[in-house]
Short mmCIF file of C-alpha atoms in Angstrom, two decimals:
data_model
loop_
_atom_site.label_atom_id
_atom_site.label_comp_id
_atom_site.label_asym_id
_atom_site.label_seq_id
_atom_site.Cartn_x
_atom_site.Cartn_y
_atom_site.Cartn_z
CA UNK A 1 0.00 0.00 0.00
CA UNK A 2 1.37 3.44 -0.94
CA UNK A 3 0.44 6.99 -0.18
CA UNK A 4 0.88 9.91 -2.61
CA UNK A 5 2.87 13.03 -1.75
CA UNK A 6 2.50 15.90 -4.21
CA UNK A 7 2.21 15.04 -7.89
CA UNK A 8 3.26 11.61 -8.93
CA UNK A 9 5.45 10.94 -5.89
CA UNK A 10 4.54 7.93 -3.78
CA UNK A 11 6.02 6.41 -0.65
CA UNK A 12 5.43 3.06 1.06
CA UNK A 13 2.93 3.23 3.88
CA UNK A 14 4.47 3.04 7.34
CA UNK A 15 1.79 0.51 8.22
CA UNK A 16 3.04 -1.93 5.61
CA UNK A 17 5.39 -3.77 8.01
CA UNK A 18 5.70 -7.46 7.25
CA UNK A 19 7.15 -8.86 10.46
CA UNK A 20 5.61 -8.98 13.93
CA UNK A 21 7.23 -8.75 17.36
CA UNK A 22 7.07 -12.53 17.70
CA UNK A 23 9.16 -12.86 14.54
CA UNK A 24 11.81 -10.53 15.97
CA UNK A 25 11.89 -12.43 19.25
CA UNK A 26 12.22 -15.69 17.36
CA UNK A 27 15.05 -14.33 15.20
CA UNK A 28 17.09 -13.19 18.21
CA UNK A 29 16.45 -16.43 20.10
CA UNK A 30 17.59 -18.66 17.23
CA UNK A 31 20.63 -16.44 16.59
CA UNK A 32 21.62 -16.49 20.27
CA UNK A 33 21.00 -20.20 20.85
CA UNK A 34 22.23 -21.49 17.48
CA UNK A 35 19.50 -24.10 17.17
CA UNK A 36 15.74 -24.33 16.79
CA UNK A 37 15.44 -26.74 19.71
CA UNK A 38 17.21 -24.46 22.22
CA UNK A 39 15.39 -21.39 20.92
CA UNK A 40 12.09 -23.23 21.35
CA UNK A 41 12.87 -23.92 25.00
CA UNK A 42 13.74 -20.27 25.54
CA UNK A 43 10.52 -19.05 23.94
CA UNK A 44 8.39 -21.90 25.37
CA UNK A 45 7.43 -23.06 21.87
CA UNK A 46 7.45 -26.51 20.34
CA UNK A 47 10.05 -27.11 17.65
CA UNK A 48 7.36 -27.42 15.00
CA UNK A 49 5.67 -24.16 16.07
CA UNK A 50 8.96 -22.30 16.04
CA UNK A 51 9.91 -23.73 12.63
CA UNK A 52 6.52 -22.69 11.28
CA UNK A 53 6.98 -19.12 12.56
CA UNK A 54 10.47 -18.96 11.08
CA UNK A 55 9.21 -20.10 7.68
CA UNK A 56 6.45 -17.52 7.97
CA UNK A 57 8.99 -14.74 8.62
CA UNK A 58 11.22 -15.84 5.75
CA UNK A 59 8.20 -16.08 3.49
CA UNK A 60 7.11 -12.55 4.34
CA UNK A 61 10.61 -11.23 3.63
CA UNK A 62 11.12 -13.39 0.56
CA UNK A 63 14.58 -14.56 1.62
CA UNK A 64 16.15 -17.10 4.01
CA UNK A 65 17.33 -15.74 7.35
CA UNK A 66 19.31 -18.83 8.35
CA UNK A 67 21.36 -21.56 6.74
CA UNK A 68 20.47 -24.98 8.15
CA UNK A 69 23.64 -27.03 8.70
CA UNK A 70 22.50 -30.16 10.48
CA UNK A 71 21.15 -28.96 13.80
CA UNK A 72 23.03 -25.68 13.61
CA UNK A 73 21.45 -22.46 12.38
CA UNK A 74 23.78 -19.90 10.81
CA UNK A 75 22.64 -16.41 9.87
CA UNK A 76 22.58 -15.42 6.21
CA UNK A 77 23.64 -11.86 5.27
CA UNK A 78 19.94 -10.93 5.24
CA UNK A 79 19.53 -12.57 8.64
CA UNK A 80 22.45 -10.61 10.10
CA UNK A 81 20.99 -7.34 8.86
CA UNK A 82 17.55 -8.24 10.19
CA UNK A 83 19.03 -9.33 13.54
CA UNK A 84 20.61 -5.91 14.10
CA UNK A 85 17.23 -4.26 13.47
CA UNK A 86 15.42 -6.81 15.66
CA UNK A 87 17.72 -6.16 18.63
CA UNK A 88 17.27 -2.39 18.31
CA UNK A 89 13.49 -2.63 17.99
CA UNK A 90 13.12 -5.00 20.93
CA UNK A 91 15.48 -2.92 23.06
CA UNK A 92 13.62 0.30 22.26
CA UNK A 93 10.29 -1.37 22.90
CA UNK A 94 11.46 -2.68 26.26
CA UNK A 95 12.76 0.78 27.23
CA UNK A 96 9.47 2.40 26.19
CA UNK A 97 7.44 -0.11 28.20
CA UNK A 98 9.63 0.54 31.24
CA UNK A 99 9.17 4.30 30.91
CA UNK A 100 5.42 3.95 30.56
CA UNK A 101 5.44 1.71 33.63
CA UNK A 102 7.21 4.50 35.50
CA UNK A 103 4.53 6.98 34.45
CA UNK A 104 1.88 4.62 35.77
CA UNK A 105 3.58 4.51 39.15
CA UNK A 106 5.00 1.01 38.86
CA UNK A 107 8.67 0.97 37.90
CA UNK A 108 9.36 -2.08 35.78
CA UNK A 109 12.51 -2.95 33.96
CA UNK A 110 15.41 -5.31 33.36
CA UNK A 111 19.10 -4.88 34.08
CA UNK A 112 21.38 -7.30 32.25
CA UNK A 113 24.74 -7.31 34.03
CA UNK A 114 28.02 -9.16 33.68
CA UNK A 115 31.50 -8.81 35.15
CA UNK A 116 34.88 -9.68 33.66
CA UNK A 117 35.63 -12.28 36.36
CA UNK A 118 33.53 -15.15 37.75
CA UNK A 119 34.84 -14.48 41.27
CA UNK A 120 33.33 -10.99 41.17
CA UNK A 121 29.80 -12.39 41.11
CA UNK A 122 29.96 -13.21 44.82
CA UNK A 123 29.71 -9.52 45.74
CA UNK A 124 26.73 -8.81 43.50
CA UNK A 125 24.07 -10.41 45.80
CA UNK A 126 24.33 -7.70 48.50
CA UNK A 127 23.91 -5.06 45.80
CA UNK A 128 20.91 -6.91 44.39
CA UNK A 129 19.31 -7.26 47.83
CA UNK A 130 19.52 -3.52 48.51
CA UNK A 131 18.42 -2.63 45.00
CA UNK A 132 15.39 -4.89 44.83
CA UNK A 133 14.15 -3.63 48.19
CA UNK A 134 13.71 -0.30 46.41
CA UNK A 135 12.82 -1.56 42.93
CA UNK A 136 11.04 -4.92 43.45
CA UNK A 137 9.64 -4.93 39.90
CA UNK A 138 12.99 -4.48 38.18
CA UNK A 139 14.58 -7.80 37.24
CA UNK A 140 18.35 -8.28 37.42
CA UNK A 141 19.69 -10.83 34.96
CA UNK A 142 23.30 -11.94 35.48
CA UNK A 143 24.62 -12.88 32.03
CA UNK A 144 27.31 -15.43 32.83
CA UNK A 145 28.09 -16.20 29.20
CA UNK A 146 29.32 -12.62 28.71
CA UNK A 147 31.94 -12.90 31.47
CA UNK A 148 34.82 -13.50 29.06
CA UNK A 149 33.93 -10.44 26.95
CA UNK A 150 31.61 -8.05 28.83
CA UNK A 151 32.55 -4.93 26.83
CA UNK A 152 31.92 -6.68 23.52
CA UNK A 153 28.58 -7.97 24.83
CA UNK A 154 27.66 -4.44 25.93
CA UNK A 155 28.41 -3.06 22.46
CA UNK A 156 26.30 -5.86 20.97
CA UNK A 157 23.40 -4.73 23.20
CA UNK A 158 23.40 -7.97 25.15
CA UNK A 159 24.09 -6.13 28.42
CA UNK A 160 22.91 -2.97 30.15
CA UNK A 161 25.96 -2.66 32.40
CA UNK A 162 29.38 -4.33 32.36
CA UNK A 163 31.44 -4.34 35.56
CA UNK A 164 35.05 -4.18 34.43
CA UNK A 165 38.56 -3.03 35.25
CA UNK A 166 39.32 -2.31 31.59
CA UNK A 167 38.36 0.86 29.77
CA UNK A 168 38.21 1.29 26.02
CA UNK A 169 38.64 4.28 23.73
CA UNK A 170 35.16 4.05 22.29
CA UNK A 171 32.86 7.07 22.09
CA UNK A 172 29.85 4.74 22.43
CA UNK A 173 30.85 3.74 25.96
CA UNK A 174 30.55 5.52 29.30
CA UNK A 175 32.72 4.31 32.19
CA UNK A 176 31.58 5.24 35.72
CA UNK A 177 34.24 4.62 38.42
CA UNK A 178 32.94 2.45 41.25
CA UNK A 179 35.81 1.39 43.52
CA UNK A 180 39.37 0.12 43.83
CA UNK A 181 40.91 -3.10 45.06
CA UNK A 182 44.41 -4.51 45.51
CA UNK A 183 46.03 -7.33 43.55
CA UNK A 184 48.51 -9.44 45.51
CA UNK A 185 50.95 -12.22 44.66
CA UNK A 186 49.51 -15.60 45.68
CA UNK A 187 51.83 -18.51 46.48
CA UNK A 188 52.44 -21.56 48.62
CA UNK A 189 53.54 -20.90 52.24
CA UNK A 190 56.68 -22.87 51.29
CA UNK A 191 57.43 -20.82 48.16
CA UNK A 192 60.85 -19.12 48.07
CA UNK A 193 59.17 -15.69 47.86
CA UNK A 194 57.04 -16.26 50.96
CA UNK A 195 59.90 -15.12 53.19
CA UNK A 196 59.93 -11.67 51.58
CA UNK A 197 57.88 -8.72 52.87
CA UNK A 198 56.93 -7.87 49.30
CA UNK A 199 57.64 -9.12 45.79
CA UNK A 200 59.44 -7.16 43.11
CA UNK A 201 59.08 -7.63 39.32
CA UNK A 202 62.55 -9.17 38.99
CA UNK A 203 61.51 -11.93 41.43
CA UNK A 204 59.20 -13.43 38.78
CA UNK A 205 62.03 -14.36 36.43
CA UNK A 206 61.71 -18.06 35.59
CA UNK A 207 58.41 -18.43 37.51
CA UNK A 208 55.24 -20.11 36.25
CA UNK A 209 52.37 -17.62 36.34
CA UNK A 210 48.70 -18.59 36.52
CA UNK A 211 46.15 -16.15 35.09
CA UNK A 212 42.60 -15.87 33.81
CA UNK A 213 42.14 -16.33 30.07
CA UNK A 214 43.05 -14.87 27.72
CA UNK A 215 46.68 -14.87 28.82
CA UNK A 216 47.39 -12.15 26.24
CA UNK A 217 45.60 -9.78 28.65
CA UNK A 218 47.34 -10.99 31.83
CA UNK A 219 47.78 -7.89 34.02
CA UNK A 220 50.93 -9.16 35.74
CA UNK A 221 52.65 -9.99 32.46
CA UNK A 222 51.50 -7.00 30.40
CA UNK A 223 51.54 -4.19 32.96
CA UNK A 224 54.41 -5.23 35.20
CA UNK A 225 56.80 -7.87 33.85
CA UNK A 226 56.99 -6.85 30.21
CA UNK A 227 57.79 -3.16 30.96
CA UNK A 228 60.46 -4.38 33.44
CA UNK A 229 61.87 -6.78 30.79
CA UNK A 230 61.30 -9.76 33.09
CA UNK A 231 60.64 -13.10 31.40
CA UNK A 232 58.61 -15.72 33.33
CA UNK A 233 58.99 -19.43 32.72
CA UNK A 234 55.47 -19.58 31.29
CA UNK A 235 52.01 -18.06 31.62
CA UNK A 236 49.21 -20.61 32.02
CA UNK A 237 45.50 -19.87 31.63
CA UNK A 238 43.21 -21.11 34.42
CA UNK A 239 39.58 -19.89 34.26
CA UNK A 240 38.61 -20.52 37.89
CA UNK A 241 40.02 -18.76 40.95
CA UNK A 242 39.71 -21.92 43.07
CA UNK A 243 41.86 -23.90 40.64
CA UNK A 244 44.41 -21.11 40.46
CA UNK A 245 44.65 -21.03 44.27
CA UNK A 246 45.02 -24.83 44.43
CA UNK A 247 47.83 -24.78 41.86
CA UNK A 248 49.64 -21.95 43.62
CA UNK A 249 49.09 -23.58 47.01
CA UNK A 250 50.70 -26.77 45.69
CA UNK A 251 53.83 -24.80 44.80
CA UNK A 252 53.41 -25.15 41.05
CA UNK A 253 53.55 -21.41 40.36
CA UNK A 254 52.21 -18.05 41.47
CA UNK A 255 49.14 -16.00 40.69
CA UNK A 256 48.21 -12.33 40.87
CA UNK A 257 44.73 -12.05 42.34
CA UNK A 258 42.48 -9.70 44.27
CA UNK A 259 43.14 -9.73 48.00
CA UNK A 260 39.41 -10.00 48.77
CA UNK A 261 39.04 -12.99 46.42
CA UNK A 262 41.60 -15.10 48.27
CA UNK A 263 41.08 -13.91 51.87
CA UNK A 264 39.33 -17.13 52.94
CA UNK A 265 42.14 -19.30 51.51
CA UNK A 266 44.72 -17.23 53.39
CA UNK A 267 42.75 -17.66 56.63
CA UNK A 268 42.68 -21.43 56.03
CA UNK A 269 46.46 -21.50 55.59
CA UNK A 270 46.33 -22.86 52.03
CA UNK A 271 48.25 -19.92 50.58
CA UNK A 272 50.05 -16.75 51.55
CA UNK A 273 49.95 -13.39 49.80
CA UNK A 274 52.53 -10.69 49.37
CA UNK A 275 52.09 -7.17 47.97
CA UNK A 276 53.73 -6.25 44.69
CA UNK A 277 56.50 -3.80 45.51
CA UNK A 278 56.43 -1.94 48.78
CA UNK A 279 53.35 0.14 47.99
CA UNK A 280 51.22 -2.64 46.49
CA UNK A 281 49.30 -2.66 43.22
CA UNK A 282 45.77 -1.26 43.02
CA UNK A 283 43.27 -1.31 40.17
CA UNK A 284 40.07 0.60 39.46
CA UNK A 285 36.65 -0.91 38.75
CA UNK A 286 34.10 0.70 36.44
CA UNK A 287 30.46 0.27 35.51
CA UNK A 288 30.37 0.51 31.72
CA UNK A 289 27.16 1.53 29.92
CA UNK A 290 26.17 2.68 26.44
CA UNK A 291 26.07 6.45 25.91
CA UNK A 292 23.33 6.14 23.29
CA UNK A 293 20.92 4.29 25.55
CA UNK A 294 18.61 6.25 27.86
CA UNK A 295 19.54 5.66 31.51
CA UNK A 296 16.42 4.95 33.57
CA UNK A 297 16.51 6.01 37.23
CA UNK A 298 16.68 2.41 38.40
CA UNK A 299 19.89 1.78 36.43
CA UNK A 300 21.47 4.90 37.91
CA UNK A 301 20.51 3.66 41.38
CA UNK A 302 21.97 0.22 40.64
CA UNK A 303 25.34 1.73 39.68
CA UNK A 304 25.25 3.99 42.76
CA UNK A 305 24.63 1.00 45.04
CA UNK A 306 27.39 -0.92 43.28
CA UNK A 307 29.89 1.86 43.99
CA UNK A 308 28.65 2.30 47.57
CA UNK A 309 28.93 -1.40 48.34
CA UNK A 310 32.49 -1.48 47.03
CA UNK A 311 33.40 1.60 49.03
CA UNK A 312 32.09 -0.01 52.22
CA UNK A 313 34.79 -2.64 51.87
CA UNK A 314 33.33 -5.50 49.90
CA UNK A 315 36.20 -5.49 47.42
CA UNK A 316 38.63 -3.44 49.43
CA UNK A 317 41.79 -5.00 50.92
CA UNK A 318 41.22 -7.06 54.03
#
């Protein structure tokens, strides 16, 4: 259907939209999950119903949105373009519904949050408890799968806030400082460096270093050893703090971890910690958000509580 503007000039009607919200939700679910079966579980649809809706969407657009490779679903170029639009539309719709809910006196919303380290999730519950006492109708969704790449997930609109120690030179991102913590050298009580009051960069020469993946971003190696021209024996990736502590406690190497994250292991006598250099090594934490997205009051309050909780000592040195 077209409407005429002036003489002989016609434009498509804005009402002539082929896809429905359910099609957009289906598209994002299949793209995220990679299979019809998993997407069906997420949307609470049978596989046949979901397949029917997908065929309906592709029929309306006149082009395939996915390539079917066995059980895997891969986006076509048309599907990738449509996915970007679907995410924007659904995000804008969600924001509009939340704002309307605010006008009606019932603040509703969703905060999708992730941190760059699995250990950091243990200090989110106190923040959530305080927040939901004030905003009981705002859901907080911890997106574990974004832990390895929270900034990338934020830019892909899969998160509303990323808790990170890394900043990026990207005009689309806003980094709000929240708190600081201290990184310490973690080792066995019998390690040769345990007798020292503090550890210096040169002491790591020939040592095995345990770090979170990817090792290319290892803070100890990149920020401290490389500038000091110190070469460790090797840098090994270990994704879990508990495993890193066990390896260090067994005398197989050393790690560079947050003091608060290993306090209980120190109390149990499994490991000892030493500061890096005489003054220690501190890092800053940030709450990263998108500049282009409207910031509802509840998200501002969440970030404020996050910073306040950190300041009260949750991630401060013991």
